[in-house]
Short mmCIF file of C-alpha atoms and ligand atoms in Angstrom, two decimals:
data_model
loop_
_atom_site.label_atom_id
_atom_site.label_comp_id
_atom_site.label_asym_id
_atom_site.label_seq_id
_atom_site.Cartn_x
_atom_site.Cartn_y
_atom_site.Cartn_z
CA MET E 1 134.81 191.56 212.04
CA PRO E 2 136.47 192.61 208.75
CA GLN E 3 135.99 196.21 207.70
CA ASP E 4 133.57 197.03 204.94
CA ALA E 5 135.50 197.65 201.69
CA PHE E 6 134.45 201.28 201.42
CA ASP E 7 134.62 202.35 205.09
CA TRP E 8 137.64 204.49 204.23
CA ILE E 9 135.34 206.75 202.17
CA ASP E 10 133.32 207.76 205.23
CA ALA E 11 136.48 208.78 207.05
CA GLN E 12 137.71 210.76 204.05
CA GLN E 13 134.33 212.52 203.61
CA GLU E 14 134.41 213.45 207.29
CA ARG E 15 137.84 215.04 206.82
CA LEU E 16 136.62 216.99 203.75
CA ARG E 17 133.51 218.15 205.63
CA ALA E 18 135.59 219.34 208.60
CA ALA E 19 137.85 221.32 206.26
CA GLY E 20 134.91 222.92 204.41
CA LEU E 21 135.85 221.02 201.23
CA GLU E 22 132.91 218.62 200.79
CA ARG E 23 131.17 218.85 197.41
CA ILE E 24 127.38 218.61 197.23
CA LEU E 25 125.24 218.31 194.10
CA ARG E 26 122.39 220.77 193.87
CA PRO E 27 120.21 220.30 190.76
CA ARG E 28 119.18 223.73 189.48
CA ALA E 29 115.61 224.68 188.73
CA ALA E 30 114.66 225.17 185.07
CA ASP E 31 112.98 228.48 185.85
CA SER E 32 115.32 229.80 188.56
CA ALA E 33 114.89 233.47 189.36
CA LEU E 34 118.54 233.78 190.44
CA ILE E 35 120.89 236.04 188.48
CA ASP E 36 123.34 233.49 187.12
CA LEU E 37 127.01 234.40 187.57
CA ALA E 38 128.04 230.77 188.05
CA GLY E 39 127.45 229.10 184.68
CA ASN E 40 129.65 229.50 181.60
CA ASP E 41 126.91 230.60 179.19
CA TYR E 42 128.99 233.72 178.45
CA LEU E 43 127.04 234.93 175.44
CA GLY E 44 123.58 233.95 176.68
CA LEU E 45 123.14 231.48 173.84
CA THR E 46 122.12 228.26 175.59
CA HIS E 47 118.44 229.32 175.60
CA HIS E 48 118.55 231.21 172.31
CA PRO E 49 115.55 230.01 170.27
CA GLU E 50 117.65 229.37 167.15
CA VAL E 51 120.07 227.30 169.19
CA THR E 52 117.50 225.17 171.03
CA GLU E 53 115.53 224.71 167.80
CA ALA E 54 118.69 223.57 165.97
CA ALA E 55 119.34 221.06 168.77
CA ALA E 56 115.78 219.70 168.52
CA ARG E 57 115.96 219.50 164.73
CA ALA E 58 119.26 217.65 164.88
CA ALA E 59 117.88 215.14 167.40
CA ARG E 60 114.80 214.50 165.26
CA ARG E 61 116.87 214.05 162.10
CA TRP E 62 119.85 212.09 163.47
CA GLY E 63 118.64 210.63 166.77
CA ALA E 64 119.22 211.42 170.42
CA GLY E 65 122.68 209.88 170.43
CA ALA E 66 125.55 209.57 167.98
CA THR E 67 125.15 205.73 168.11
CA GLY E 68 128.85 204.96 167.92
CA SER E 69 132.40 206.28 167.89
CA ARG E 70 133.29 208.83 165.23
CA LEU E 71 135.20 206.21 163.21
CA VAL E 72 132.27 203.78 163.14
CA THR E 73 128.74 205.33 163.02
CA GLY E 74 129.22 208.48 165.12
CA SER E 75 130.10 210.95 162.36
CA THR E 76 127.22 212.80 160.69
CA ALA E 77 127.04 215.62 158.17
CA LEU E 78 126.54 217.91 161.19
CA HIS E 79 129.90 216.91 162.68
CA ALA E 80 131.65 217.55 159.37
CA ARG E 81 129.99 220.95 158.98
CA LEU E 82 130.78 221.91 162.55
CA GLU E 83 134.45 221.05 162.02
CA GLU E 84 134.57 223.14 158.86
CA GLU E 85 132.79 226.08 160.51
CA LEU E 86 134.89 226.02 163.68
CA ALA E 87 138.16 225.89 161.73
CA GLY E 88 137.00 228.66 159.40
CA PHE E 89 135.70 230.91 162.18
CA CYS E 90 138.79 230.58 164.38
CA GLY E 91 141.24 230.79 161.46
CA PHE E 92 142.71 227.27 161.49
CA GLU E 93 143.28 224.85 158.65
CA ALA E 94 141.24 222.03 160.19
CA ALA E 95 139.30 220.94 163.27
CA LEU E 96 138.21 217.73 164.99
CA VAL E 97 135.16 217.60 167.25
CA PHE E 98 135.13 215.60 170.49
CA SER E 99 132.43 214.72 173.02
CA SER E 100 133.87 217.28 175.46
CA GLY E 101 136.59 219.88 175.82
CA TYR E 102 138.12 217.59 178.41
CA ALA E 103 138.43 214.77 175.87
CA ALA E 104 139.84 217.21 173.29
CA ASN E 105 142.58 218.27 175.70
CA LEU E 106 143.45 214.68 176.62
CA ALA E 107 143.66 213.90 172.90
CA ALA E 108 145.79 216.86 171.92
CA VAL E 109 148.37 216.39 174.66
CA THR E 110 148.69 212.61 174.45
CA ALA E 111 148.59 212.21 170.67
CA LEU E 112 151.01 215.05 170.01
CA SER E 113 153.56 213.71 172.48
CA GLY E 114 153.39 210.10 171.20
CA PRO E 115 154.50 207.55 170.27
CA VAL E 116 156.17 206.08 173.36
CA GLY E 117 159.88 206.80 173.25
CA SER E 118 159.51 209.97 171.16
CA GLY E 119 161.49 211.87 173.80
CA THR E 120 158.91 214.68 173.83
CA LEU E 121 159.07 217.26 176.62
CA LEU E 122 155.80 218.88 177.80
CA VAL E 123 156.33 222.28 179.41
CA CYS E 124 153.23 223.30 181.37
CA ASP E 125 152.04 226.45 183.11
CA GLU E 126 151.44 225.64 186.78
CA SER E 127 147.86 227.04 186.57
CA ASN E 128 146.74 224.94 183.62
CA HIS E 129 143.24 223.43 183.63
CA ALA E 130 142.82 219.96 185.13
CA SER E 131 142.11 218.45 181.69
CA LEU E 132 145.51 219.62 180.39
CA ILE E 133 147.15 218.34 183.58
CA ASP E 134 145.45 214.98 183.15
CA GLY E 135 146.52 214.89 179.49
CA CYS E 136 150.10 215.39 180.65
CA ARG E 137 149.71 212.63 183.26
CA LEU E 138 148.43 210.24 180.59
CA ALA E 139 151.09 211.20 178.05
CA ARG E 140 154.12 208.99 178.17
CA ALA E 141 156.43 211.99 177.90
CA GLU E 142 158.78 214.00 180.08
CA LYS E 143 157.05 216.91 181.90
CA THR E 144 158.16 220.18 183.42
CA VAL E 145 155.83 222.54 185.28
CA VAL E 146 156.90 226.19 185.13
CA PRO E 147 155.74 229.28 187.08
CA HIS E 148 152.49 230.93 185.98
CA ALA E 149 152.49 233.07 182.81
CA ASP E 150 156.29 233.21 182.65
CA PRO E 151 157.59 233.02 179.03
CA ASP E 152 161.24 233.10 180.21
CA ALA E 153 160.66 229.97 182.27
CA PHE E 154 159.16 228.29 179.17
CA ARG E 155 162.07 229.48 177.06
CA LYS E 156 164.69 228.07 179.50
CA SER E 157 163.00 224.68 179.82
CA LEU E 158 162.54 224.36 176.07
CA ALA E 159 166.13 225.42 175.32
CA ALA E 160 167.53 222.87 177.77
CA HIS E 161 165.82 219.97 175.96
CA GLN E 162 167.08 218.07 172.93
CA GLY E 163 164.28 216.81 170.68
CA ARG E 164 160.54 217.37 170.35
CA ALA E 165 158.79 219.68 172.80
CA ILE E 166 155.38 221.27 173.36
CA ALA E 167 154.53 224.31 175.48
CA VAL E 168 151.08 223.73 177.02
CA THR E 169 148.95 226.55 178.37
CA ASP E 170 145.42 227.85 178.91
CA SER E 171 144.71 231.06 176.97
CA VAL E 172 142.56 232.40 179.79
CA PHE E 173 143.11 230.71 183.14
CA SER E 174 139.90 229.29 184.44
CA VAL E 175 140.27 230.20 188.12
CA ASP E 176 141.60 233.78 188.02
CA GLY E 177 140.46 234.75 184.51
CA ASP E 178 143.87 236.22 183.55
CA ALA E 179 145.27 235.75 180.04
CA ALA E 180 148.47 233.93 179.05
CA PRO E 181 151.18 235.90 177.21
CA LEU E 182 150.58 233.95 173.99
CA ARG E 183 152.84 236.00 171.66
CA ALA E 184 155.81 235.70 174.02
CA LEU E 185 155.12 231.99 174.50
CA ALA E 186 155.05 231.47 170.72
CA GLU E 187 158.39 233.26 170.42
CA ALA E 188 159.85 231.07 173.16
CA CYS E 189 158.62 227.99 171.27
CA ARG E 190 159.98 229.16 167.95
CA ALA E 191 163.42 229.80 169.42
CA SER E 192 163.75 226.06 169.96
CA GLY E 193 161.43 224.57 167.32
CA ALA E 194 158.77 223.59 169.84
CA ALA E 195 155.01 223.44 169.27
CA LEU E 196 152.52 225.60 171.18
CA LEU E 197 149.29 224.02 172.46
CA VAL E 198 146.71 226.49 173.78
CA ASP E 199 143.45 225.63 175.54
CA ASP E 200 141.17 228.44 174.34
CA ALA E 201 138.09 227.25 176.28
CA HIS E 202 137.54 230.69 177.83
CA GLY E 203 138.73 232.70 174.83
CA LEU E 204 136.33 231.47 172.15
CA GLY E 205 133.39 233.86 171.86
CA VAL E 206 134.93 236.34 174.29
CA LEU E 207 138.32 237.41 172.90
CA GLY E 208 139.57 238.25 169.42
CA ASP E 209 137.79 239.83 166.48
CA GLY E 210 134.11 238.85 166.74
CA GLY E 211 134.93 236.24 169.40
CA ARG E 212 137.38 234.24 167.28
CA GLY E 213 139.38 233.50 170.41
CA ALA E 214 142.64 234.38 172.11
CA VAL E 215 144.82 232.51 169.63
CA HIS E 216 143.27 234.46 166.75
CA ALA E 217 143.68 237.69 168.77
CA ALA E 218 147.39 236.90 169.16
CA ALA E 219 147.66 236.40 165.35
CA LEU E 220 148.73 232.79 165.90
CA ALA E 221 145.68 231.01 164.47
CA GLY E 222 146.59 228.91 161.45
CA ASP E 223 150.32 228.95 162.18
CA ARG E 224 152.14 225.71 161.36
CA ASP E 225 153.33 225.08 164.90
CA VAL E 226 150.22 226.11 166.85
CA VAL E 227 147.33 223.91 168.00
CA ALA E 228 144.31 225.13 169.99
CA THR E 229 141.55 223.33 171.83
CA VAL E 230 138.11 224.77 172.54
CA THR E 231 134.95 223.75 174.33
CA LEU E 232 131.48 224.09 172.85
CA SER E 233 130.01 224.28 176.35
CA LYS E 234 130.78 227.87 177.31
CA SER E 235 130.32 230.66 174.76
CA LEU E 236 128.61 228.34 172.30
CA GLY E 237 126.07 227.28 174.93
CA SER E 238 126.17 223.62 173.86
CA GLN E 239 128.32 220.65 174.83
CA GLY E 240 131.46 219.10 173.35
CA GLY E 241 134.96 220.20 172.38
CA ALA E 242 137.35 220.46 169.47
CA VAL E 243 141.01 220.51 168.51
CA LEU E 244 142.00 223.11 165.89
CA GLY E 245 145.26 223.06 163.99
CA PRO E 246 147.17 222.19 160.83
CA ALA E 247 145.44 219.50 158.71
CA ARG E 248 148.24 217.00 159.35
CA VAL E 249 147.76 217.34 163.11
CA ILE E 250 144.04 216.57 162.70
CA THR E 251 144.82 213.59 160.45
CA HIS E 252 147.20 212.32 163.15
CA LEU E 253 144.58 212.72 165.89
CA ILE E 254 142.00 210.76 163.89
CA SER E 255 144.36 207.79 163.73
CA THR E 256 145.90 207.92 167.19
CA ALA E 257 143.94 209.94 169.79
CA ARG E 258 142.37 207.45 172.18
CA THR E 259 139.66 209.82 173.44
CA PHE E 260 138.61 210.22 169.82
CA ILE E 261 138.81 206.59 168.73
CA PHE E 262 137.28 204.92 171.79
CA ASP E 263 134.64 207.50 172.73
CA THR E 264 131.09 207.77 171.35
CA GLY E 265 130.79 210.77 169.03
CA LEU E 266 129.27 214.05 170.14
CA ALA E 267 125.44 213.89 170.25
CA PRO E 268 123.93 215.36 167.05
CA ALA E 269 121.82 217.80 169.09
CA ALA E 270 124.99 219.30 170.62
CA ALA E 271 126.63 219.57 167.20
CA GLY E 272 123.50 221.26 165.76
CA ALA E 273 123.30 223.67 168.70
CA ALA E 274 126.96 224.65 168.40
CA LEU E 275 126.54 225.30 164.68
CA ALA E 276 123.54 227.55 165.36
CA SER E 277 125.48 229.43 168.06
CA LEU E 278 128.35 230.04 165.65
CA GLU E 279 125.86 231.49 163.21
CA VAL E 280 124.39 233.84 165.85
CA LEU E 281 127.90 234.86 166.90
CA ARG E 282 128.89 235.70 163.32
CA ARG E 283 125.74 237.80 162.97
CA GLU E 284 125.92 239.45 166.39
CA PRO E 285 129.57 240.10 167.27
CA GLY E 286 128.37 242.73 169.77
CA ARG E 287 127.75 239.88 172.26
CA THR E 288 131.52 239.50 172.56
CA LEU E 289 131.99 243.19 173.41
CA ARG E 290 129.09 243.12 175.88
CA VAL E 291 130.39 240.14 177.89
CA ARG E 292 133.77 241.85 178.28
CA ALA E 293 132.10 245.12 179.33
CA VAL E 294 130.01 243.26 181.94
CA ALA E 295 133.14 241.58 183.35
CA GLY E 296 134.93 244.94 183.52
CA GLU E 297 131.99 246.60 185.25
CA LEU E 298 131.67 243.81 187.85
CA HIS E 299 135.37 244.11 188.61
CA ARG E 300 135.16 247.91 188.86
CA ARG E 301 132.27 247.82 191.31
CA LEU E 302 133.74 245.08 193.50
CA THR E 303 137.20 246.60 193.80
CA ALA E 304 135.72 250.06 194.38
CA ALA E 305 133.96 248.53 197.40
CA GLY E 306 137.28 247.20 198.72
CA LEU E 307 137.12 243.55 197.61
CA THR E 308 140.20 241.85 196.14
CA ALA E 309 139.46 240.75 192.58
CA VAL E 310 141.73 239.96 189.64
CA ARG E 311 141.32 242.34 186.68
CA PRO E 312 139.50 240.16 184.14
CA ASP E 313 141.07 239.57 180.71
CA ALA E 314 137.93 237.77 179.50
CA ALA E 315 134.63 236.79 181.17
CA VAL E 316 135.81 235.31 184.49
CA VAL E 317 136.02 237.57 187.56
CA SER E 318 137.74 235.98 190.54
CA VAL E 319 137.20 237.40 194.04
CA ARG E 320 139.29 236.26 196.98
CA ALA E 321 137.71 234.74 200.08
CA PRO E 322 139.47 234.44 203.44
CA SER E 323 138.90 230.65 203.82
CA PRO E 324 137.06 227.71 202.22
CA GLU E 325 134.35 227.94 204.89
CA ALA E 326 133.93 231.68 204.35
CA ALA E 327 133.72 231.13 200.58
CA VAL E 328 130.95 228.53 201.01
CA ARG E 329 129.02 230.83 203.39
CA TRP E 330 129.50 233.80 201.06
CA ALA E 331 128.18 231.85 198.09
CA ALA E 332 125.17 230.69 200.17
CA ASP E 333 124.48 234.28 201.28
CA CYS E 334 124.66 235.42 197.64
CA ARG E 335 122.13 232.75 196.77
CA GLU E 336 119.82 234.06 199.53
CA ALA E 337 120.25 237.50 197.96
CA GLY E 338 119.17 236.20 194.53
CA LEU E 339 122.51 235.48 192.93
CA ALA E 340 124.19 232.22 191.82
CA VAL E 341 127.98 232.42 192.03
CA GLY E 342 130.77 229.86 191.67
CA CYS E 343 132.68 228.87 194.77
CA PHE E 344 136.18 227.54 194.09
CA ARG E 345 138.09 225.80 196.87
CA PRO E 346 141.03 223.40 197.04
CA PRO E 347 141.77 221.26 195.09
CA SER E 348 140.21 223.37 192.29
CA VAL E 349 142.52 226.34 192.96
CA PRO E 350 146.22 226.11 192.07
CA ASP E 351 147.40 228.29 194.98
CA GLY E 352 145.09 226.91 197.68
CA VAL E 353 143.22 230.24 198.03
CA SER E 354 139.42 229.94 197.96
CA ARG E 355 137.46 232.34 195.78
CA LEU E 356 134.09 233.32 194.50
CA ARG E 357 134.26 232.84 190.77
CA LEU E 358 131.90 235.06 188.82
CA THR E 359 131.21 234.69 185.14
CA ALA E 360 130.02 237.67 183.14
CA ARG E 361 127.25 237.16 180.61
CA ALA E 362 126.41 239.22 177.55
CA ASP E 363 122.67 239.05 178.30
CA LEU E 364 122.82 240.68 181.74
CA SER E 365 121.30 244.15 181.93
CA ASP E 366 123.15 247.07 183.53
CA LEU E 367 120.64 246.89 186.39
CA GLN E 368 121.34 243.18 186.95
CA VAL E 369 125.09 243.84 186.99
CA ALA E 370 124.62 246.57 189.61
CA GLN E 371 122.30 244.36 191.70
CA ALA E 372 124.74 241.45 191.50
CA ALA E 373 127.72 243.56 192.55
CA ASP E 374 125.69 245.07 195.44
CA ALA E 375 124.70 241.60 196.67
CA ILE E 376 128.29 240.35 196.58
CA VAL E 377 129.57 243.40 198.47
CA ARG E 378 126.73 243.30 201.01
CA THR E 379 127.33 239.63 201.86
CA ALA E 380 131.14 239.77 201.84
CA PRO E 381 132.82 238.20 204.89
CA ALA E 382 134.73 240.54 207.19
CA VAL E 383 138.50 240.14 206.76
N1 PMP S 401 139.54 223.70 179.57
C1 PMP S 401 139.17 224.67 180.41
C2 PMP S 401 140.11 225.82 180.63
C3 PMP S 401 137.95 224.60 181.07
O1 PMP S 401 137.59 225.56 181.93
C4 PMP S 401 137.11 223.49 180.82
C5 PMP S 401 135.72 223.37 181.45
N2 PMP S 401 135.61 223.59 182.76
C6 PMP S 401 137.55 222.49 179.97
C7 PMP S 401 138.75 222.64 179.34
C8 PMP S 401 136.72 221.27 179.72
O2 PMP S 401 135.76 221.49 178.78
P1 PMP S 401 134.40 220.63 178.80
O3 PMP S 401 133.60 221.15 179.93
O4 PMP S 401 133.81 220.85 177.46
O5 PMP S 401 134.81 219.21 179.01
#
């Protein structure tokens, strides 16, 4: 009797289950009463009436989908305005909007290291987000992975290479919430004429003057050798992504980036929502200060109670768990106590250590922050 073609999947799932690493989808309720410390709606904008109304208006005007790739029928006046607004807000010459931050990262890394045979070296922080890692895997370039947040390691790798090179890093690392040393990385790049590519997914809306991002905060926005990527799905409460940089970089992406050329454009509703969020953010920069204060307060309360948590540089607060199984149980106990938290386990953690991943939100009250911290401490596994 020949084996069924997918029998191997059952065996693999069994191994994942036994190791506490199985993933299960749990659709959330629209009207959940849980305090949400798991989503990435950092500024509390995804339900903002101006944002949802802008999404609805855009869908009515332009349709529920973009209808085609950006180069065919998928570009609308909304996409053009969003690109102008994003570039202006973050301090870059130009921007290009993608259907996701993931696609934006794939585009930036692959297109900037092409064409084949360019001899480009990609130097990557070992804790970079999966989408940057996948961009590097797709890029037909040489790659070096260097220790986390170590500008000297970047400098040495870049100096040892003849020809084009790009240093690739997150601005705020998505698992531990710590910030990259962007100024020192830019100096390392400039010492050898390399470009700096920064994924500012967790910086936009949270860091920099009025939420203009970590690259703006490091006074690197708009520089000739710096490119940033952002997502519209976190602080801006929408969906989609963008690459920001010099106009000639954007021109190059339009002609060569495969995740731009062969992907259907961002849905008009998402573009409209992101535009409305940018408007709210410009008007209410206090949201940026509040989300950072909430992150700091969560960290203070958890560490005061003896838990091991990384000091947050932005909105992500990462709390260590003793094992994947303990992390899953802890997250479930938090849920019982009225709190949704992220649970990160291998392979989503670069060092193999499981964690609860908490995301601060600007719209949490002081009371909710205190209740959330209490619930996490009360349900913590014994170590
Ligand atoms: N970069 C980082 C650092 C992220 O955390 C994420 C989202 N998890 C992405 C890129 C991908 O963005 P998107 O969800 O818009 O595809």
